[in-house]
């Protein structure tokens, strides 16, 4: 009996995975991509931040100024409570920085698929916010203990901006460092063509490592 031929795994990254990859140097890049490939093969993945994001979105949608966030750590499983307790103060500070709760609304974002050369990267902000004056922001949340590096923030914001017509038309990309309550935006002196060239090189290396890890 002929053994079934294994289907090769096509190189693929989420926005989070790709920006974590560009943040690494030397051999750690290969180790990281190998881990992503194994995770993809096993189809295992769990998002511990799901209920947290729901609470934050509820506070924006219902103009409740942090009430949902204040109670979310009490309703998750005990193992996630320390994580949620560490996230709530910064998220609440960011929420307050948006201004009067009644002047901000939740906006629906859509996922998009970016192609960096031959590498597909899923662009998936968590939500959008729309202000009373009509301008909007597409928000990606950074949950890690360490703040986002300049490279990771730049890659995230550039790729979101590149596909904003699909994600949330006319919006500005924002990366929120949840633990510190800080919003990162694209620096005014950034040259998009240079960023694009840098990311294309990173994507080509990602693909090469992925194939080697097969």
Short mmCIF file of N, CA, C and O in Angstrom, two decimals, residues 62-197:
data_model
loop_
_atom_site.label_atom_id
_atom_site.label_comp_id
_atom_site.label_asym_id
_atom_site.label_seq_id
_atom_site.Cartn_x
_atom_site.Cartn_y
_atom_site.Cartn_z
N UNK A 62 -20.19 50.53 24.46
CA UNK A 62 -21.29 50.96 25.34
C UNK A 62 -20.95 52.22 26.13
O UNK A 62 -21.70 52.61 27.03
N UNK A 63 -19.79 52.84 25.82
CA UNK A 63 -19.39 54.10 26.45
C UNK A 63 -19.34 53.99 27.98
O UNK A 63 -19.79 54.90 28.68
N UNK A 64 -18.82 52.87 28.46
CA UNK A 64 -18.87 52.61 29.91
C UNK A 64 -17.56 52.96 30.63
O UNK A 64 -17.43 52.70 31.83
N UNK A 65 -16.58 53.49 29.92
CA UNK A 65 -15.40 54.07 30.56
C UNK A 65 -14.55 53.16 31.41
O UNK A 65 -13.89 53.61 32.34
N UNK A 66 -14.59 51.85 31.18
CA UNK A 66 -13.70 50.95 31.92
C UNK A 66 -14.39 49.99 32.86
O UNK A 66 -13.73 49.22 33.55
N UNK A 67 -15.72 50.03 32.93
CA UNK A 67 -16.42 49.13 33.87
C UNK A 67 -16.25 47.66 33.51
O UNK A 67 -16.07 46.82 34.38
N UNK A 68 -16.31 47.35 32.21
CA UNK A 68 -16.13 45.96 31.79
C UNK A 68 -14.70 45.50 32.07
O UNK A 68 -14.48 44.38 32.54
N UNK A 69 -13.74 46.37 31.81
CA UNK A 69 -12.34 46.03 32.10
C UNK A 69 -12.13 45.79 33.59
O UNK A 69 -11.41 44.87 33.98
N UNK A 70 -12.76 46.61 34.42
CA UNK A 70 -12.56 46.52 35.87
C UNK A 70 -12.99 45.15 36.41
O UNK A 70 -12.43 44.66 37.39
N UNK A 71 -13.98 44.52 35.76
CA UNK A 71 -14.48 43.25 36.29
C UNK A 71 -13.99 42.02 35.56
O UNK A 71 -14.28 40.89 35.98
N UNK A 72 -13.22 42.20 34.48
CA UNK A 72 -12.90 41.05 33.64
C UNK A 72 -11.99 40.03 34.32
O UNK A 72 -12.10 38.83 34.10
N UNK A 73 -11.09 40.49 35.19
CA UNK A 73 -10.17 39.55 35.85
C UNK A 73 -10.91 38.60 36.79
O UNK A 73 -10.42 37.52 37.10
N UNK A 74 -12.10 39.01 37.23
CA UNK A 74 -12.86 38.17 38.16
C UNK A 74 -13.63 37.05 37.47
O UNK A 74 -14.09 36.12 38.12
N UNK A 75 -13.77 37.14 36.14
CA UNK A 75 -14.60 36.15 35.45
C UNK A 75 -13.79 35.15 34.63
O UNK A 75 -14.35 34.22 34.06
N UNK A 76 -12.46 35.33 34.57
CA UNK A 76 -11.64 34.38 33.81
C UNK A 76 -11.16 33.26 34.74
O UNK A 76 -11.24 33.38 35.96
N UNK A 77 -10.64 32.21 34.16
CA UNK A 77 -10.10 31.11 34.95
C UNK A 77 -8.96 31.61 35.83
O UNK A 77 -8.20 32.49 35.40
N UNK A 78 -8.82 31.05 37.03
CA UNK A 78 -7.80 31.53 37.96
C UNK A 78 -6.39 31.63 37.36
O UNK A 78 -5.64 32.54 37.69
N UNK A 79 -6.05 30.72 36.44
CA UNK A 79 -4.69 30.74 35.88
C UNK A 79 -4.42 31.99 35.05
O UNK A 79 -3.27 32.39 34.86
N UNK A 80 -5.50 32.63 34.54
CA UNK A 80 -5.32 33.83 33.71
C UNK A 80 -5.47 35.12 34.50
O UNK A 80 -5.23 36.20 33.96
N UNK A 81 -5.87 35.02 35.76
CA UNK A 81 -6.13 36.26 36.52
C UNK A 81 -4.90 37.15 36.67
O UNK A 81 -5.00 38.37 36.48
N UNK A 82 -3.71 36.60 37.00
CA UNK A 82 -2.54 37.48 37.11
C UNK A 82 -2.25 38.23 35.81
O UNK A 82 -1.88 39.41 35.83
N UNK A 83 -2.42 37.55 34.67
CA UNK A 83 -2.21 38.21 33.39
C UNK A 83 -3.19 39.36 33.21
O UNK A 83 -2.81 40.49 32.87
N UNK A 84 -4.47 39.10 33.45
CA UNK A 84 -5.48 40.13 33.27
C UNK A 84 -5.28 41.29 34.24
O UNK A 84 -5.45 42.46 33.87
N UNK A 85 -4.90 40.97 35.47
CA UNK A 85 -4.67 42.03 36.46
C UNK A 85 -3.50 42.92 36.05
O UNK A 85 -3.49 44.12 36.33
N UNK A 86 -2.52 42.33 35.34
CA UNK A 86 -1.38 43.12 34.88
C UNK A 86 -1.76 44.01 33.69
O UNK A 86 -1.14 45.05 33.46
N UNK A 87 -2.77 43.59 32.93
CA UNK A 87 -3.15 44.32 31.71
C UNK A 87 -4.16 45.44 31.96
O UNK A 87 -4.16 46.45 31.25
N UNK A 88 -5.01 45.28 32.96
CA UNK A 88 -6.13 46.20 33.15
C UNK A 88 -5.71 47.66 33.39
O UNK A 88 -6.26 48.57 32.74
N UNK A 89 -4.73 47.95 34.27
CA UNK A 89 -4.43 49.37 34.53
C UNK A 89 -4.00 50.13 33.27
O UNK A 89 -4.48 51.25 33.02
N UNK A 90 -3.10 49.55 32.48
CA UNK A 90 -2.64 50.22 31.26
C UNK A 90 -3.75 50.39 30.25
O UNK A 90 -3.88 51.45 29.61
N UNK A 91 -4.57 49.34 30.09
CA UNK A 91 -5.68 49.42 29.13
C UNK A 91 -6.68 50.49 29.55
O UNK A 91 -7.22 51.23 28.72
N UNK A 92 -6.92 50.59 30.86
CA UNK A 92 -7.84 51.61 31.37
C UNK A 92 -7.28 53.01 31.12
O UNK A 92 -8.01 53.92 30.71
N UNK A 93 -5.97 53.17 31.33
CA UNK A 93 -5.33 54.47 31.06
C UNK A 93 -5.44 54.85 29.59
O UNK A 93 -5.72 56.00 29.25
N UNK A 94 -5.25 53.87 28.70
CA UNK A 94 -5.38 54.15 27.26
C UNK A 94 -6.83 54.52 26.92
O UNK A 94 -7.07 55.48 26.18
N UNK A 95 -7.77 53.79 27.50
CA UNK A 95 -9.19 54.06 27.26
C UNK A 95 -9.53 55.49 27.68
O UNK A 95 -10.20 56.22 26.95
N UNK A 96 -9.01 55.91 28.83
CA UNK A 96 -9.28 57.27 29.32
C UNK A 96 -8.63 58.31 28.42
O UNK A 96 -9.15 59.43 28.27
N UNK A 97 -7.51 57.95 27.79
CA UNK A 97 -6.81 58.91 26.91
C UNK A 97 -7.60 59.22 25.65
O UNK A 97 -7.31 60.19 24.95
N UNK A 98 -8.60 58.39 25.33
CA UNK A 98 -9.41 58.62 24.13
C UNK A 98 -10.38 59.79 24.30
O UNK A 98 -10.93 60.29 23.32
N UNK A 99 -10.57 60.22 25.55
CA UNK A 99 -11.48 61.34 25.80
C UNK A 99 -12.81 60.86 26.37
O UNK A 99 -12.92 59.75 26.88
N UNK A 100 -13.80 61.71 26.28
CA UNK A 100 -15.13 61.38 26.82
C UNK A 100 -15.65 60.09 26.19
O UNK A 100 -15.68 59.98 24.96
N UNK A 101 -16.07 59.11 27.01
CA UNK A 101 -16.55 57.84 26.46
C UNK A 101 -17.65 58.01 25.40
O UNK A 101 -17.67 57.29 24.40
N UNK A 102 -18.53 58.98 25.60
CA UNK A 102 -19.65 59.17 24.67
C UNK A 102 -19.19 59.68 23.31
O UNK A 102 -19.93 59.59 22.32
N UNK A 103 -17.95 60.21 23.23
CA UNK A 103 -17.45 60.79 21.98
C UNK A 103 -16.67 59.78 21.13
O UNK A 103 -16.14 60.14 20.09
N UNK A 104 -16.60 58.54 21.60
CA UNK A 104 -15.82 57.52 20.89
C UNK A 104 -16.71 56.30 20.64
O UNK A 104 -17.42 55.85 21.55
N UNK A 105 -16.68 55.77 19.43
CA UNK A 105 -17.46 54.58 19.10
C UNK A 105 -16.55 53.46 18.61
O UNK A 105 -15.45 53.71 18.10
N UNK A 106 -17.04 52.25 18.75
CA UNK A 106 -16.33 51.08 18.23
C UNK A 106 -16.56 51.01 16.73
O UNK A 106 -17.68 51.20 16.26
N UNK A 107 -15.50 50.73 15.98
CA UNK A 107 -15.63 50.57 14.52
C UNK A 107 -15.21 49.16 14.14
O UNK A 107 -14.27 48.60 14.72
N UNK A 108 -15.90 48.59 13.20
CA UNK A 108 -15.63 47.21 12.75
C UNK A 108 -14.44 47.21 11.79
O UNK A 108 -14.41 47.95 10.82
N UNK A 109 -13.45 46.38 12.08
CA UNK A 109 -12.33 46.21 11.15
C UNK A 109 -12.46 44.86 10.46
O UNK A 109 -13.13 43.95 10.94
N UNK A 110 -11.78 44.74 9.32
CA UNK A 110 -11.75 43.47 8.60
C UNK A 110 -10.30 43.02 8.47
O UNK A 110 -9.40 43.83 8.37
N UNK A 111 -10.12 41.71 8.45
CA UNK A 111 -8.78 41.17 8.22
C UNK A 111 -8.41 41.32 6.75
O UNK A 111 -9.28 41.39 5.88
N UNK A 112 -7.12 41.38 6.49
CA UNK A 112 -6.64 41.47 5.11
C UNK A 112 -5.44 40.54 4.97
O UNK A 112 -4.80 40.17 5.97
N UNK A 113 -5.13 40.17 3.75
CA UNK A 113 -3.97 39.32 3.49
C UNK A 113 -2.94 40.13 2.72
O UNK A 113 -3.18 40.54 1.59
N UNK A 114 -1.81 40.38 3.36
CA UNK A 114 -0.72 41.11 2.72
C UNK A 114 0.21 40.11 2.04
O UNK A 114 0.45 39.02 2.57
N UNK A 115 0.73 40.47 0.89
CA UNK A 115 1.76 39.66 0.25
C UNK A 115 3.07 40.44 0.31
O UNK A 115 3.18 41.54 -0.22
N UNK A 116 4.03 39.86 1.00
CA UNK A 116 5.39 40.42 1.02
C UNK A 116 6.23 39.51 0.14
O UNK A 116 6.68 38.45 0.58
N UNK A 117 6.39 39.89 -1.12
CA UNK A 117 6.98 38.95 -2.06
C UNK A 117 6.04 37.77 -2.20
O UNK A 117 4.87 37.93 -2.54
N UNK A 118 6.53 36.57 -1.86
CA UNK A 118 5.69 35.36 -1.92
C UNK A 118 5.18 34.94 -0.55
O UNK A 118 4.65 33.84 -0.40
N UNK A 119 5.38 35.78 0.46
CA UNK A 119 4.95 35.41 1.81
C UNK A 119 3.62 36.07 2.17
O UNK A 119 3.53 37.30 2.23
N UNK A 120 2.56 35.26 2.41
CA UNK A 120 1.29 35.84 2.87
C UNK A 120 1.37 36.17 4.37
O UNK A 120 1.83 35.35 5.16
N UNK A 121 0.93 37.37 4.72
CA UNK A 121 0.90 37.79 6.12
C UNK A 121 -0.52 38.27 6.43
O UNK A 121 -1.04 39.17 5.75
N UNK A 122 -1.12 37.68 7.45
CA UNK A 122 -2.50 38.05 7.81
C UNK A 122 -2.49 39.33 8.65
O UNK A 122 -1.87 39.38 9.71
N UNK A 123 -3.17 40.36 8.15
CA UNK A 123 -3.26 41.64 8.85
C UNK A 123 -4.57 41.64 9.64
O UNK A 123 -5.65 41.66 9.05
N UNK A 124 -4.46 41.60 10.96
CA UNK A 124 -5.68 41.41 11.78
C UNK A 124 -5.70 42.29 13.03
O UNK A 124 -5.44 41.82 14.13
N UNK A 125 -6.01 43.58 12.86
CA UNK A 125 -6.19 44.43 14.05
C UNK A 125 -7.36 43.91 14.88
O UNK A 125 -8.25 43.24 14.35
N UNK A 126 -7.34 44.22 16.18
CA UNK A 126 -8.41 43.70 17.04
C UNK A 126 -9.73 44.45 16.86
O UNK A 126 -10.79 43.87 16.97
N UNK A 127 -9.67 45.77 16.59
CA UNK A 127 -10.89 46.56 16.42
C UNK A 127 -10.50 47.95 15.93
O UNK A 127 -9.33 48.28 15.80
N UNK A 128 -11.52 48.76 15.68
CA UNK A 128 -11.29 50.15 15.32
C UNK A 128 -12.02 51.08 16.27
O UNK A 128 -12.95 50.65 16.98
N UNK A 129 -11.58 52.32 16.32
CA UNK A 129 -12.31 53.34 17.09
C UNK A 129 -12.61 54.52 16.17
O UNK A 129 -11.80 54.86 15.31
N UNK A 130 -13.79 55.09 16.34
CA UNK A 130 -14.17 56.26 15.54
C UNK A 130 -14.54 57.39 16.48
O UNK A 130 -15.32 57.20 17.43
N UNK A 131 -13.96 58.55 16.22
CA UNK A 131 -14.16 59.71 17.10
C UNK A 131 -15.29 60.59 16.60
O UNK A 131 -15.72 60.49 15.44
N UNK A 132 -15.74 61.48 17.46
CA UNK A 132 -16.88 62.35 17.13
C UNK A 132 -16.60 63.22 15.91
O UNK A 132 -17.52 63.56 15.16
N UNK A 133 -15.33 63.57 15.67
CA UNK A 133 -15.01 64.41 14.51
C UNK A 133 -14.93 63.61 13.21
O UNK A 133 -14.63 64.14 12.15
N UNK A 134 -15.15 62.28 13.30
CA UNK A 134 -15.20 61.43 12.12
C UNK A 134 -13.94 60.65 11.83
O UNK A 134 -13.97 59.69 11.06
N UNK A 135 -12.79 61.05 12.43
CA UNK A 135 -11.58 60.29 12.10
C UNK A 135 -11.57 58.97 12.87
O UNK A 135 -12.20 58.82 13.91
N UNK A 136 -10.88 58.00 12.29
CA UNK A 136 -10.90 56.64 12.85
C UNK A 136 -9.49 56.09 12.98
O UNK A 136 -8.55 56.53 12.30
N UNK A 137 -9.34 55.10 13.85
CA UNK A 137 -8.07 54.40 14.05
C UNK A 137 -8.32 52.90 14.05
O UNK A 137 -9.31 52.43 14.63
N UNK A 138 -7.45 52.16 13.38
CA UNK A 138 -7.47 50.70 13.45
C UNK A 138 -6.45 50.30 14.51
O UNK A 138 -5.29 50.70 14.44
N UNK A 139 -6.88 49.52 15.49
CA UNK A 139 -6.07 49.27 16.68
C UNK A 139 -5.57 47.83 16.73
O UNK A 139 -6.34 46.87 16.65
N UNK A 140 -4.27 47.72 16.88
CA UNK A 140 -3.63 46.42 17.14
C UNK A 140 -3.07 46.50 18.56
O UNK A 140 -2.45 47.50 18.94
N UNK A 141 -3.30 45.47 19.37
CA UNK A 141 -2.89 45.47 20.77
C UNK A 141 -1.60 44.68 20.97
O UNK A 141 -1.45 43.58 20.42
N UNK A 142 -0.70 45.23 21.77
CA UNK A 142 0.56 44.58 22.12
C UNK A 142 0.48 44.19 23.60
O UNK A 142 0.37 45.06 24.47
N UNK A 143 0.50 42.88 23.88
CA UNK A 143 0.28 42.41 25.25
C UNK A 143 1.56 42.01 25.99
O UNK A 143 1.52 41.74 27.18
N UNK A 144 2.69 41.92 25.30
CA UNK A 144 3.91 41.36 25.90
C UNK A 144 4.38 42.18 27.10
O UNK A 144 4.11 43.38 27.21
N UNK A 145 5.16 41.51 27.95
CA UNK A 145 5.73 42.20 29.12
C UNK A 145 6.67 43.31 28.70
O UNK A 145 6.71 44.37 29.30
N UNK A 146 7.49 43.06 27.69
CA UNK A 146 8.40 44.09 27.18
C UNK A 146 7.65 44.98 26.19
O UNK A 146 6.80 44.50 25.45
N UNK A 147 7.97 46.27 26.17
CA UNK A 147 7.31 47.14 25.19
C UNK A 147 7.71 46.74 23.78
O UNK A 147 8.74 46.09 23.57
N UNK A 148 6.94 47.12 22.77
CA UNK A 148 7.31 46.77 21.39
C UNK A 148 8.58 47.50 20.99
O UNK A 148 8.76 48.68 21.33
N UNK A 149 9.46 46.81 20.28
CA UNK A 149 10.67 47.47 19.81
C UNK A 149 10.29 48.43 18.69
O UNK A 149 9.20 48.35 18.11
N UNK A 150 11.21 49.32 18.36
CA UNK A 150 10.97 50.27 17.26
C UNK A 150 10.71 49.51 15.96
O UNK A 150 9.82 49.88 15.18
N UNK A 151 11.48 48.42 15.73
CA UNK A 151 11.31 47.63 14.50
C UNK A 151 9.95 46.95 14.44
O UNK A 151 9.28 46.98 13.40
N UNK A 152 9.56 46.32 15.54
CA UNK A 152 8.27 45.61 15.57
C UNK A 152 7.11 46.59 15.38
O UNK A 152 6.15 46.31 14.65
N UNK A 153 7.19 47.75 16.05
CA UNK A 153 6.13 48.75 15.93
C UNK A 153 6.05 49.27 14.49
O UNK A 153 4.97 49.38 13.92
N UNK A 154 7.22 49.55 13.90
CA UNK A 154 7.25 50.09 12.54
C UNK A 154 6.68 49.08 11.54
O UNK A 154 5.89 49.44 10.66
N UNK A 155 7.07 47.80 11.69
CA UNK A 155 6.56 46.76 10.78
C UNK A 155 5.04 46.63 10.92
O UNK A 155 4.31 46.54 9.91
N UNK A 156 4.55 46.62 12.15
CA UNK A 156 3.10 46.49 12.40
C UNK A 156 2.33 47.64 11.77
O UNK A 156 1.35 47.45 11.04
N UNK A 157 2.78 48.86 12.05
CA UNK A 157 2.06 50.04 11.58
C UNK A 157 2.13 50.16 10.05
O UNK A 157 1.14 50.52 9.41
N UNK A 158 3.28 49.83 9.48
CA UNK A 158 3.43 49.92 8.02
C UNK A 158 2.50 48.93 7.31
O UNK A 158 1.82 49.30 6.34
N UNK A 159 2.47 47.69 7.80
CA UNK A 159 1.65 46.68 7.13
C UNK A 159 0.15 46.96 7.30
O UNK A 159 -0.65 46.71 6.40
N UNK A 160 -0.22 47.50 8.45
CA UNK A 160 -1.63 47.89 8.62
C UNK A 160 -1.99 49.04 7.68
O UNK A 160 -3.03 49.02 7.02
N UNK A 161 -1.11 50.04 7.60
CA UNK A 161 -1.37 51.19 6.74
C UNK A 161 -1.44 50.77 5.27
O UNK A 161 -2.29 51.25 4.51
N UNK A 162 -0.58 49.84 4.90
CA UNK A 162 -0.50 49.35 3.52
C UNK A 162 -1.83 48.74 3.05
O UNK A 162 -2.17 48.78 1.88
N UNK A 163 -2.61 48.18 4.01
CA UNK A 163 -3.87 47.51 3.65
C UNK A 163 -5.08 48.16 4.32
O UNK A 163 -6.10 47.51 4.52
N UNK A 164 -4.95 49.44 4.65
CA UNK A 164 -6.03 50.11 5.38
C UNK A 164 -7.31 50.21 4.57
O UNK A 164 -8.41 50.22 5.13
N UNK A 165 -7.21 50.26 3.24
CA UNK A 165 -8.43 50.32 2.43
C UNK A 165 -9.32 49.10 2.67
O UNK A 165 -10.54 49.19 2.59
N UNK A 166 -8.69 47.96 2.97
CA UNK A 166 -9.46 46.74 3.26
C UNK A 166 -9.82 46.63 4.73
O UNK A 166 -10.87 46.12 5.09
N UNK A 167 -8.92 47.11 5.60
CA UNK A 167 -9.08 46.93 7.05
C UNK A 167 -10.13 47.88 7.62
O UNK A 167 -11.10 47.47 8.27
N UNK A 168 -9.94 49.18 7.39
CA UNK A 168 -10.88 50.21 7.86
C UNK A 168 -10.57 51.48 7.06
O UNK A 168 -9.67 52.23 7.42
N UNK A 169 -11.28 51.69 5.94
CA UNK A 169 -10.93 52.77 5.03
C UNK A 169 -10.77 54.13 5.72
O UNK A 169 -11.56 54.49 6.60
N UNK A 170 -9.70 54.83 5.32
CA UNK A 170 -9.37 56.19 5.79
C UNK A 170 -8.95 56.24 7.25
O UNK A 170 -8.85 57.34 7.82
N UNK A 171 -8.70 55.11 7.87
CA UNK A 171 -8.29 55.12 9.29
C UNK A 171 -6.77 55.20 9.40
O UNK A 171 -6.04 54.95 8.45
N UNK A 172 -6.31 55.54 10.59
CA UNK A 172 -4.89 55.58 10.90
C UNK A 172 -4.54 54.33 11.71
O UNK A 172 -5.29 53.94 12.61
N UNK A 173 -3.42 53.66 11.43
CA UNK A 173 -3.04 52.50 12.23
C UNK A 173 -2.44 52.93 13.57
O UNK A 173 -1.68 53.90 13.64
N UNK A 174 -2.81 52.20 14.63
CA UNK A 174 -2.28 52.48 15.96
C UNK A 174 -1.92 51.15 16.63
O UNK A 174 -2.69 50.19 16.56
N UNK A 175 -0.75 51.12 17.24
CA UNK A 175 -0.33 49.95 18.02
C UNK A 175 -0.36 50.36 19.49
O UNK A 175 0.39 51.25 19.90
N UNK A 176 -1.22 49.72 20.28
CA UNK A 176 -1.37 50.08 21.69
C UNK A 176 -0.59 49.09 22.56
O UNK A 176 -0.85 47.89 22.53
N UNK A 177 0.38 49.61 23.28
CA UNK A 177 1.14 48.83 24.26
C UNK A 177 0.26 48.76 25.52
O UNK A 177 0.20 49.69 26.31
N UNK A 178 -0.46 47.64 25.65
CA UNK A 178 -1.53 47.56 26.65
C UNK A 178 -1.00 47.73 28.07
O UNK A 178 -1.59 48.46 28.87
N UNK A 179 0.10 47.08 28.41
CA UNK A 179 0.57 47.14 29.80
C UNK A 179 0.96 48.54 30.25
O UNK A 179 0.86 48.89 31.42
N UNK A 180 1.42 49.35 29.30
CA UNK A 180 1.85 50.71 29.65
C UNK A 180 0.83 51.77 29.23
O UNK A 180 1.01 52.95 29.51
N UNK A 181 -0.23 51.36 28.53
CA UNK A 181 -1.26 52.30 28.12
C UNK A 181 -0.78 53.32 27.10
O UNK A 181 -1.29 54.43 27.03
N UNK A 182 0.22 52.93 26.28
CA UNK A 182 0.83 53.86 25.34
C UNK A 182 0.44 53.51 23.91
O UNK A 182 0.51 52.34 23.51
N UNK A 183 0.06 54.51 23.13
CA UNK A 183 -0.31 54.29 21.73
C UNK A 183 0.87 54.70 20.82
O UNK A 183 1.40 55.80 20.96
N UNK A 184 1.27 53.80 19.93
CA UNK A 184 2.34 54.08 18.98
C UNK A 184 1.73 54.35 17.61
O UNK A 184 0.88 53.58 17.14
N UNK A 185 2.21 55.42 16.97
CA UNK A 185 1.78 55.75 15.61
C UNK A 185 2.99 55.86 14.71
O UNK A 185 4.11 56.00 15.18
N UNK A 186 2.77 55.81 13.40
CA UNK A 186 3.88 55.87 12.45
C UNK A 186 4.61 57.20 12.57
O UNK A 186 3.97 58.26 12.47
N UNK A 187 5.93 57.19 12.79
CA UNK A 187 6.68 58.45 12.87
C UNK A 187 6.55 59.24 11.56
O UNK A 187 6.48 58.65 10.47
N UNK A 188 6.53 60.56 11.67
CA UNK A 188 6.32 61.39 10.48
C UNK A 188 7.49 61.34 9.51
O UNK A 188 7.32 61.62 8.32
N UNK A 189 8.69 60.99 10.00
CA UNK A 189 9.86 61.01 9.11
C UNK A 189 10.13 59.66 8.45
O UNK A 189 11.15 59.48 7.79
N UNK A 190 9.23 58.70 8.61
CA UNK A 190 9.44 57.37 8.03
C UNK A 190 9.29 57.43 6.51
O UNK A 190 8.39 58.09 5.99
N UNK A 191 10.18 56.72 5.81
CA UNK A 191 10.11 56.62 4.35
C UNK A 191 9.53 55.25 3.99
O UNK A 191 10.22 54.23 4.10
N UNK A 192 8.25 55.20 3.58
CA UNK A 192 7.58 53.92 3.32
C UNK A 192 8.35 53.01 2.35
O UNK A 192 8.37 51.79 2.53
N UNK A 193 8.98 53.57 1.33
CA UNK A 193 9.69 52.74 0.35
C UNK A 193 10.85 51.98 1.00
O UNK A 193 11.11 50.82 0.68
N UNK A 194 11.52 52.65 1.94
CA UNK A 194 12.63 51.98 2.65
C UNK A 194 12.11 50.87 3.57
O UNK A 194 12.71 49.80 3.67
N UNK A 195 10.99 51.14 4.23
CA UNK A 195 10.38 50.13 5.11
C UNK A 195 9.96 48.92 4.27
O UNK A 195 10.18 47.77 4.64
N UNK A 196 9.37 49.19 3.11
CA UNK A 196 8.91 48.13 2.23
C UNK A 196 10.08 47.25 1.79
O UNK A 196 9.99 46.02 1.78
N UNK A 197 11.19 47.89 1.45
CA UNK A 197 12.38 47.15 1.02
C UNK A 197 12.92 46.28 2.15
O UNK A 197 13.28 45.12 1.95
#
